[in-house]
XYZ file of C-alpha atoms in Angstrom:
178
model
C -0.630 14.173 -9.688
C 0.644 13.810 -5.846
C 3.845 14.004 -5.828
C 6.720 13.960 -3.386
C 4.450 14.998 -0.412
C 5.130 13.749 2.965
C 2.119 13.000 5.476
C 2.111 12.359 8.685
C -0.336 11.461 10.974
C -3.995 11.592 9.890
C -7.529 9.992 9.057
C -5.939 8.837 5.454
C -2.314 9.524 4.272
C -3.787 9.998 0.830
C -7.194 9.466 -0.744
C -7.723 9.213 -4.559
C -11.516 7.773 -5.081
C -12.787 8.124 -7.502
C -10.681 9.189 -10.176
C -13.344 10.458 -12.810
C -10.851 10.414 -16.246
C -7.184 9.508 -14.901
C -4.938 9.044 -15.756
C -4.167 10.190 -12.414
C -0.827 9.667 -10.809
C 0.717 8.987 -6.979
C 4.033 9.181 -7.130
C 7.385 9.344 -4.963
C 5.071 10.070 -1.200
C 6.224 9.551 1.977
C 3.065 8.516 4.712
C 4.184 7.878 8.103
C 2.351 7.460 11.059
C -0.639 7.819 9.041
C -3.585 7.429 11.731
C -4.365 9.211 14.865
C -7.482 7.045 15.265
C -8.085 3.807 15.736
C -7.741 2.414 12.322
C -6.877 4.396 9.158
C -5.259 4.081 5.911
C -2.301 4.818 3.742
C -4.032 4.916 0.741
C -7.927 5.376 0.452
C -9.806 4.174 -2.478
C -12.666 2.947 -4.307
C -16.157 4.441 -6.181
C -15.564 2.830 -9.440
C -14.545 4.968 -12.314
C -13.499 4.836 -15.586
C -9.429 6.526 -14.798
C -6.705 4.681 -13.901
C -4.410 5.622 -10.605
C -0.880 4.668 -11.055
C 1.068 4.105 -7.735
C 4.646 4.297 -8.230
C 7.550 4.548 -6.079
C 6.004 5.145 -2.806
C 6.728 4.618 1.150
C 4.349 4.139 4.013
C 4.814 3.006 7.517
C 2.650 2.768 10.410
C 4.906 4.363 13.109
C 2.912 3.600 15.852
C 2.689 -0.557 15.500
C 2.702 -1.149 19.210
C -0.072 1.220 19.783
C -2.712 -1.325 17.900
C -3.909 1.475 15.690
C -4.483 -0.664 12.849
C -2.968 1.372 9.680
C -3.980 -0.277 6.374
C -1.771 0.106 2.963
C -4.233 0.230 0.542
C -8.202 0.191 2.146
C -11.327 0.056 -0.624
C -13.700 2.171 1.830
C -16.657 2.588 -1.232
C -18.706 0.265 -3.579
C -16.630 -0.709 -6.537
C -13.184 -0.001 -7.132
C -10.948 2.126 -8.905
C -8.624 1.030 -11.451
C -4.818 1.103 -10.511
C -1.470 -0.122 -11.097
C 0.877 -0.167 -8.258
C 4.719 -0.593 -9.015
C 8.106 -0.466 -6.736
C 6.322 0.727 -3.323
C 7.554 -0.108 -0.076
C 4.669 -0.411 2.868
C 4.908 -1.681 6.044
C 1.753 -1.613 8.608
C -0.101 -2.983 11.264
C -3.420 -4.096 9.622
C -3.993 -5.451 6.012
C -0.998 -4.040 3.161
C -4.110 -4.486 0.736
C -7.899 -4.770 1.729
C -10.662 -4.480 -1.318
C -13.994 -5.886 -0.947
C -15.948 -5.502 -3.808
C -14.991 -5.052 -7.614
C -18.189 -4.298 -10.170
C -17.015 -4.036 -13.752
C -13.815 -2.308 -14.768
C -10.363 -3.574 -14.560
C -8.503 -5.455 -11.668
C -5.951 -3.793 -9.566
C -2.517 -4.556 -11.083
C -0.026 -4.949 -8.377
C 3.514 -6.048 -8.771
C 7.349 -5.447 -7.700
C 6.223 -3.931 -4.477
C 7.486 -4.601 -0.779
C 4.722 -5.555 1.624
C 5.016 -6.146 4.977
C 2.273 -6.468 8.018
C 3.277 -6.939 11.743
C -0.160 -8.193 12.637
C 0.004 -11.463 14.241
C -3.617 -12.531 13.535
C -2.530 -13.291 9.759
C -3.916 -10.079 8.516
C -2.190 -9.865 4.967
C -4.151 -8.800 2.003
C -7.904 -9.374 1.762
C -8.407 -9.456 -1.700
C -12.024 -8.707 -2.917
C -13.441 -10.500 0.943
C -10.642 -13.058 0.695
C -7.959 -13.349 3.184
C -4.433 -14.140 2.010
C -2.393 -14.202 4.757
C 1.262 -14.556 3.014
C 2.275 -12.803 -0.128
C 2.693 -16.583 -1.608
C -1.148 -16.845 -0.969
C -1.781 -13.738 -2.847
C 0.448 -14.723 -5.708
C -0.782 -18.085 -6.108
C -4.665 -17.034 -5.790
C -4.574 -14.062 -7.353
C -1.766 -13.886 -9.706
C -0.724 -10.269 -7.965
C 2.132 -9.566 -6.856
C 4.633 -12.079 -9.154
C 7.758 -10.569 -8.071
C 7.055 -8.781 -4.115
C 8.463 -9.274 -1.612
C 7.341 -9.529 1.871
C 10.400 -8.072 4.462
C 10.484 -6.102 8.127
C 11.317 -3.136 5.719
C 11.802 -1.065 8.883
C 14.218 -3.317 10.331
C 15.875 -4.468 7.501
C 15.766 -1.934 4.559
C 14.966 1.295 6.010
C 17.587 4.083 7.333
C 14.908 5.077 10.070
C 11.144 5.003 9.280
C 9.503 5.863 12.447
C 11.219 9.377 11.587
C 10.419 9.204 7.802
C 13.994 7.466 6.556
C 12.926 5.565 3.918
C 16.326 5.740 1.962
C 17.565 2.178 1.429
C 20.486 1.192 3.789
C 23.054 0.102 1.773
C 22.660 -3.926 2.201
C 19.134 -3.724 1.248
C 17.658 -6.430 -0.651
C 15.592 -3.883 -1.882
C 18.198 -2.268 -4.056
C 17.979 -3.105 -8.171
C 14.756 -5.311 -7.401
């Protein structure tokens, strides 16, 4: 497991591909500012396997939005993709919240009760498997992911003070008990 860890700025906030027997589990991180380059990732994975990643209860922002470095949430970056079920994570970046390419064999991703959020303004959402849903209601509708997200400026609105790593909810969050 990965567990309460806090990363800051990096390649790849955290990197779990593949996972060879799972179950394997991501839980409670905090990834902030999480590329120095050009474009990076929150959460790096891919290489199918045969365990499951479960993604629970974590927080990632790109700190550096204005600086066009392009953090993704979750990037595929290999053939395949690993099997994973992401629950009650808050993510807020520059680039795509989700972007897989390919899936051969196993199980889809299972994605629901997160909070996504991208600040790109070319309608860089999720690319799901080489499709681009630009809204979370075009992810929901094609894909069936995502039945109860919700898409927010978490740093603006739910967030005591992300660029610094604050991701305790403010108390009018409409984040709290969803």
């Amino acid at each position: 497991a990965v567990f309460a860890n806090v990363v800051r700025r990096g390649r790849t906030g955290i990197a779990f591909a593949p996972t060879g027997i799972g179950p394997f589990f991501v839980l409670r991180n905090r990834v902030v500012g999480p590329t120095w380059v050009e474009s990076g990732t929150l959460y790096k994975l891919g290489a199918q396997s045969d365990g499951r990643t479960w993604i629970f209860h974590e927080s990632g922002y790109d700190a550096d939005v204005s600086s066009g470095s392009g953090a993704t949430g979750i990037q595929q970056t290999n053939p395949g993709l690993a099997s994973y079920v992401s629950r009650n994570n808050a993510w807020q970046v520059d680039r795509y919240v989700v972007e897989t390419t390919s899936h051969v064999g196993g199980p889809v991703p299972d994605m629901d009760w997160d909070a996504l959020f991208s600040t790109d303004a070319t309608g860089r959402f999720v690319k799901w498997f080489d499709v681009l849903r630009s809204s979370l209601a075009a992810l929901q509708g094609g894909e069936g992911q995502e039945l109860h997200g919700q898409t927010r400026d978490l740093a603006a609105l739910d967030w005591t003070d992300a660029v610094n790593g604050g991701f305790t909810l403010v108390p009018a969050s409409g984040l709290r008990d969803a």
